[in-house]
Coordinates of C-alpha atoms in Angstrom, one line a residue:
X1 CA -75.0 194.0 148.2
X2 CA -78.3 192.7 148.4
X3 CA -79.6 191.9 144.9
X4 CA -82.8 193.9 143.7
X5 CA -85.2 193.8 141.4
X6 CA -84.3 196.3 138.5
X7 CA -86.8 199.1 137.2
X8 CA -86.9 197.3 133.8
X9 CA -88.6 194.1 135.8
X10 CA -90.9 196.3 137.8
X11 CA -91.9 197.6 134.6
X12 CA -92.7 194.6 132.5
X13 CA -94.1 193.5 135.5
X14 CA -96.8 196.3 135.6
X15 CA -97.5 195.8 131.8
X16 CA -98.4 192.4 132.0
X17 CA -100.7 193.7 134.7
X18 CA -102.0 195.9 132.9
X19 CA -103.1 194.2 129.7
X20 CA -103.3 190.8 131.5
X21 CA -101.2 189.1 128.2
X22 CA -97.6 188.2 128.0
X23 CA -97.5 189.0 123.9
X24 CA -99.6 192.2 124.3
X25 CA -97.6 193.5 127.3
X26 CA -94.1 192.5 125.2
X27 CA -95.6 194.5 122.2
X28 CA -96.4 197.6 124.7
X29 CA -92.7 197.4 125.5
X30 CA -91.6 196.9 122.2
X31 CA -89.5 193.0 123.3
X32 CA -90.3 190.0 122.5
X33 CA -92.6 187.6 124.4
X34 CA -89.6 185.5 125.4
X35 CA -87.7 188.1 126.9
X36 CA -90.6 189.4 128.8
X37 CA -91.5 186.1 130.4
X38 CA -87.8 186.1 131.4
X39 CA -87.8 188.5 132.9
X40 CA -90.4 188.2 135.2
X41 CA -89.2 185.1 136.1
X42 CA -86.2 185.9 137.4
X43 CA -88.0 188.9 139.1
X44 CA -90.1 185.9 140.7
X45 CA -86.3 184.2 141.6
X46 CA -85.0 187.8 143.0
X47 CA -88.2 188.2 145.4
X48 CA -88.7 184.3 146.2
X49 CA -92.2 184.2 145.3
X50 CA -94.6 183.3 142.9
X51 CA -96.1 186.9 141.3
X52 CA -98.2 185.5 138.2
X53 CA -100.1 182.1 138.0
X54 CA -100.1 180.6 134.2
X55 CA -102.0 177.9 132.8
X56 CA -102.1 177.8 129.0
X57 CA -103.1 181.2 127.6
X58 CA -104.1 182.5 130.5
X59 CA -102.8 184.1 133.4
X60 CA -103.6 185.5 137.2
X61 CA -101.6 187.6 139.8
X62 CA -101.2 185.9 143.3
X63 CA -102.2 188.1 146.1
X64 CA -98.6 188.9 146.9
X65 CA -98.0 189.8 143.4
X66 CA -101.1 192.6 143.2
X67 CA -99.2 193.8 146.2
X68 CA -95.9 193.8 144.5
X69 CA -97.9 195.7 141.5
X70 CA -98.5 198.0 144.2
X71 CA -95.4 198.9 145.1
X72 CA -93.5 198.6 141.8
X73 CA -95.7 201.5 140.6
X74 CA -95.0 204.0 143.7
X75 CA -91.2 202.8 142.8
X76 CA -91.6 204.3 139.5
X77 CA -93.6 206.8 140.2
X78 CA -90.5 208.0 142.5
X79 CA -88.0 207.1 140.1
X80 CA -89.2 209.0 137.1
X81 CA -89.6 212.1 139.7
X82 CA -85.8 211.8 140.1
X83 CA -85.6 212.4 136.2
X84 CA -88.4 214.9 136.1
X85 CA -86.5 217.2 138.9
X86 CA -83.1 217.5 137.0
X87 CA -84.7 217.9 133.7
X88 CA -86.5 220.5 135.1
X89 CA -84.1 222.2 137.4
X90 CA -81.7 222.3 134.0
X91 CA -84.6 223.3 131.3
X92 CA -87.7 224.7 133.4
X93 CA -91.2 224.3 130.9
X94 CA -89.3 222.3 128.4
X95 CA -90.1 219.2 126.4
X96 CA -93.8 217.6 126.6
X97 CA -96.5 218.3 128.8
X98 CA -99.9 216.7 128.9
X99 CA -102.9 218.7 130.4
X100 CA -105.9 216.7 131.0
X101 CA -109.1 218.9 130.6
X102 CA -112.9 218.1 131.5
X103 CA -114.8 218.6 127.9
X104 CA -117.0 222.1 129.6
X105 CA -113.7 223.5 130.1
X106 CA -111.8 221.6 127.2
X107 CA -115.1 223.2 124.8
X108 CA -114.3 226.9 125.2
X109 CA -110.4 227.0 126.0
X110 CA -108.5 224.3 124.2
X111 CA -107.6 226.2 121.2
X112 CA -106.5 229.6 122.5
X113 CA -104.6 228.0 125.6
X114 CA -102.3 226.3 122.5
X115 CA -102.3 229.8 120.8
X116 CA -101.4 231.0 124.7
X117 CA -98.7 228.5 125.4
X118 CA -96.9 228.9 121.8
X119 CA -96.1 232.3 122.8
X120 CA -95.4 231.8 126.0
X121 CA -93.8 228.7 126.6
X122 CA -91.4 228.5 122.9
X123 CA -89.8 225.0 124.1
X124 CA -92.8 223.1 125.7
X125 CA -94.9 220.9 123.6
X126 CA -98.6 220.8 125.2
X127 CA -100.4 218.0 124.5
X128 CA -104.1 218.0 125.3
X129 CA -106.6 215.1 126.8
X130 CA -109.9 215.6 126.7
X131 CA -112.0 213.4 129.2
X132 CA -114.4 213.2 132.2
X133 CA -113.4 214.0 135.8
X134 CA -113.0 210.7 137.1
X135 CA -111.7 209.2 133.6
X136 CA -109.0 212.4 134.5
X137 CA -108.5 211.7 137.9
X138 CA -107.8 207.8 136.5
X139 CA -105.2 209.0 133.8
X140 CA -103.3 211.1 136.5
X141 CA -102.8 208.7 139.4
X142 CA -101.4 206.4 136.4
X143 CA -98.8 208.7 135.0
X144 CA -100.7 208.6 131.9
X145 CA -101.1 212.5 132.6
X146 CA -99.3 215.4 134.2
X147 CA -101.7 217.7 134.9
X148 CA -105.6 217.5 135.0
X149 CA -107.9 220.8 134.7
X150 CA -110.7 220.7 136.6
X151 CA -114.2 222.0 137.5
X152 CA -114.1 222.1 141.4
X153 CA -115.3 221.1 143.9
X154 CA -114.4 217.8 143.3
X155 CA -113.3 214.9 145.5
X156 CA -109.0 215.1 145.1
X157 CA -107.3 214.9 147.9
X158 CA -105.0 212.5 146.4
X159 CA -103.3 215.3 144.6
X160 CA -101.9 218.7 145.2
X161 CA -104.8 221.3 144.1
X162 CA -104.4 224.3 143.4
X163 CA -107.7 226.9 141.9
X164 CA -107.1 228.7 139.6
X165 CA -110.2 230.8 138.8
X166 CA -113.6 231.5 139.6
X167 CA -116.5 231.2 136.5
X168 CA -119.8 232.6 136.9
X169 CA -123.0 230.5 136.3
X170 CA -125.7 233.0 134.1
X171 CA -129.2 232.1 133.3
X172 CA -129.7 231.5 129.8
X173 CA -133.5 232.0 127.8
X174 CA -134.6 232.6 124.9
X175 CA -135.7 236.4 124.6
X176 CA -139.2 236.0 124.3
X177 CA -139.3 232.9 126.4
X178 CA -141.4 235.1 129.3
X179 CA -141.5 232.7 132.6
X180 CA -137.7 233.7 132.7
X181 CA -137.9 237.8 132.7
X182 CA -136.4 239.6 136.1
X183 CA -136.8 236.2 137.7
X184 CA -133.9 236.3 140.8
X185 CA -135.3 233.0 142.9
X186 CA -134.2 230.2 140.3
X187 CA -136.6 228.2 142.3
X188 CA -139.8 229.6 140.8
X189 CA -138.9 228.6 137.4
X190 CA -141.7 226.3 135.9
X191 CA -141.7 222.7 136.7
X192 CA -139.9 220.7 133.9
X193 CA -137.9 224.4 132.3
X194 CA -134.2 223.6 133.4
X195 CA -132.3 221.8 130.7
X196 CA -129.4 220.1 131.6
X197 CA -126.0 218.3 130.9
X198 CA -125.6 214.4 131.6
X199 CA -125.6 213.8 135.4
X200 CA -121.7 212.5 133.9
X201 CA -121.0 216.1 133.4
X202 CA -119.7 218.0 136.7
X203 CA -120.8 221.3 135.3
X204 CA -124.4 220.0 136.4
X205 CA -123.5 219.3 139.9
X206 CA -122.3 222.8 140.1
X207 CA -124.8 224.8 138.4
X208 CA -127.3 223.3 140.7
X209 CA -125.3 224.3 143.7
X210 CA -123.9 227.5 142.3
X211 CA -127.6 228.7 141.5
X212 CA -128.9 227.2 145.1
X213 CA -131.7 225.1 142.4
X214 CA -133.2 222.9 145.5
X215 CA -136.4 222.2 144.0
X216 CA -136.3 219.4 141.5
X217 CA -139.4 219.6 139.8
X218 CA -138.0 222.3 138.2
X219 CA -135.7 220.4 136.5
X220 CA -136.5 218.6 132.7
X221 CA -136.2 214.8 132.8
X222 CA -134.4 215.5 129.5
X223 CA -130.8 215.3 130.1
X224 CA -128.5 216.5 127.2
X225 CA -125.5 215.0 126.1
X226 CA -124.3 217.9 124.5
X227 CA -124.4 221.6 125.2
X228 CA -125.3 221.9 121.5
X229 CA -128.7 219.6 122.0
X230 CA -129.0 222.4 125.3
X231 CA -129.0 225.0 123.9
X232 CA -131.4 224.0 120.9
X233 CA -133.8 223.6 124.0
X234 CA -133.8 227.0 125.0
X235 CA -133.5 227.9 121.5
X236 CA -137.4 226.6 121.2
X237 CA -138.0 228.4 124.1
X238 CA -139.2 224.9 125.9
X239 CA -136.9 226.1 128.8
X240 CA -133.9 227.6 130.1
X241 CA -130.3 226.3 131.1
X242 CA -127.2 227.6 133.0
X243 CA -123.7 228.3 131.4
X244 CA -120.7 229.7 132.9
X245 CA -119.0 232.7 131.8
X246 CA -116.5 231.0 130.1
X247 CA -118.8 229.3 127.8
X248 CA -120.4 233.2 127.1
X249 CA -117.0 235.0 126.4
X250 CA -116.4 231.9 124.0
X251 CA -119.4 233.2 122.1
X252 CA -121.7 230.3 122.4
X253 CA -124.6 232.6 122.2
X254 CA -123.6 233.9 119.3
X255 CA -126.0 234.8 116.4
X256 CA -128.7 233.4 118.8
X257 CA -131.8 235.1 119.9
X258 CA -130.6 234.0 123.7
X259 CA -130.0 236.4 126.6
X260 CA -127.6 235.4 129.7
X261 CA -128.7 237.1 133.1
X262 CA -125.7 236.9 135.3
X263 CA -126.6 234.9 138.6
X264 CA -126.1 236.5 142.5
X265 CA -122.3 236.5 143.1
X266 CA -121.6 233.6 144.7
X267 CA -122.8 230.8 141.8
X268 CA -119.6 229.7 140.4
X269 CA -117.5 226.6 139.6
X270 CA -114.2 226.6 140.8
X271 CA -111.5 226.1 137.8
X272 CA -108.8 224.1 139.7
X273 CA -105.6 222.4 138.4
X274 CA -104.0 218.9 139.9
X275 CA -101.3 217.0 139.9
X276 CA -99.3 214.1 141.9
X277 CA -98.1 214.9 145.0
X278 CA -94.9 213.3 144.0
X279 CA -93.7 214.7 141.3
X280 CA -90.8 216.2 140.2
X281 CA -91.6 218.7 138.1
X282 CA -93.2 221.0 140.8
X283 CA -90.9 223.9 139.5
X284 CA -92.6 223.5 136.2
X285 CA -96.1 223.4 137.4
X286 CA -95.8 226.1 139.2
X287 CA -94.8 228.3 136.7
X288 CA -97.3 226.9 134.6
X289 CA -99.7 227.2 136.8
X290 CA -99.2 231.0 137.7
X291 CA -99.2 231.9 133.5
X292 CA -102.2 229.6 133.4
X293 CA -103.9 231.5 136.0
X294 CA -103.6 234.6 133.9
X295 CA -105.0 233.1 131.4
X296 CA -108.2 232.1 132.7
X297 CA -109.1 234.9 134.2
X298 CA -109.5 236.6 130.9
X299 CA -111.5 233.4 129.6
X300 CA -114.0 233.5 132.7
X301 CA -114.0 237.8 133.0
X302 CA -117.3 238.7 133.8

């Protein structure tokens, strides 16, 4: 038979890529710096070619060896599918699963979906990551990450997609802030009113679209880092902001002189959930997705 590199090599061989150190790749792997190095040595002697150039302390990946980086982690990617599949097949929603959620979904959701799953799922431990889309996105492609919960649309079509739910944009003002009463075109809002989230934040991107906001002088320089700094802007009436129905049923407006006009129907953000095209645990995210589904569309009711 021909001899092969094992999945242990391809391994050690993608954690010295990753942290770009022989002793802090052998501590991620929980070996010694010795056995590590031999390792990928006689990986080098099984494939005939130099993968890591070393001088001293440090250390640089040939060009083949990025390639080889390359392929080892498809290799694993498939091989830990193979486990995911009969672990799934024998004990469907069992064992750990980590969501990745973008923080103005994370915000309103994150503790009743654990209250949700408890009941629901009574062998699944759900582990929750709270990031930015493309940080996300990063984590899932990795295997850092099973699933990722997203505000949509997005750019993913390296991953199976699936939407989930639809949640309503509303125009938020303070009650007596007047330029803001029975307005319908968003467009004649005063210049500078709109208060928004960090151009980092997706839920800006799609309030804009949602609310078909084309002019830009309408929009305040300002740009908030946290819905809490928003809405203290509206809450001096120096503006207005947009929030999606989720945020509303969470009771962010609660106990504050604010009102929330509901937008024409078709400004919404699309809540979608992803995950790697090559997994194994399809049979599990399916299920999951279809309870998760129910779920949201109690969190984003209108």
């Amino acid at each position: 038979m021909t001899n092969l590199p094992s999945i242990k090599q391809l391994q050690y061989l993608l954690a010295v890529h990753q942290h770009q150190h022989f002793g802090r790749a052998a501590s991620a792997c929980f070996i010694g710096q010795s056995t590590l190095s031999s390792a990928i040595q006689t990986l080098e002697e099984t494939l005939g070619c130099q993968l890591i150039e070393r001088e001293n302390r440090s250390l640089m990946f040939t060009a083949v060896g990025e390639e080889v980086v390359e392929r080892a982690r498809k290799i694993i990617d498939d091989t830990l599918s193979v486990k995911e599949l009969t672990k799934s097949h024998l004990n469907p929603l069992s064992g750990k699963l980590t969501l990745g959620v973008i923080p103005t979904i994370a915000s309103f959701i994150a503790a009743p979906l654990y209250h949700f799953c408890q009941q629901q799922f009574i062998d699944l431990e759900l582990v929750l990551v709270e990031d930015t889309s493309d940080n996300l996105l990063d984590k899932l492609e990795h295997g850092h990450i099973d699933l990722a919960l997203l505000a949509l649309p997005y750019e993913t079509d390296k991953f199976h997609t699936q939407v989930l739910a639809q949640d309503h944009f509303s125009l938020v003002h303070h009650a007596d802030y007047k330029p803001a009463a029975g307005i319908e075109d968003f467009n004649l809002l005063p210049d500078a009113s709109v208060f928004l989230l960090e151009r980092e934040h997706c839920m800006t991107g799609h309030a804009l679209s949602a609310c078909h906001l084309n002019r830009s002088s309408c929009i305040n320089p300002f740009e908030a880092a946290s819905l809490h700094t928003l809405l203290s802007m509206v809450e001096y009436q120096l503006g207005v902001t947009f929030l999606p129905q989720m945020a509303l049923n969470a009771g962010i407006l609660a106990n504050k002189n604010m009102l929330a006009t509901p937008s024409n129907g078709d400004a919404y953000r699309d809540i979608g959930i992803l995950w790697r095209k090559t997994t194994g645990r399809i049979r599990d995210f399916r299920i999951f997705s279809q309870a998760l589904k129910d779920f949201l569309a109690k969190q984003c009711q209108v």
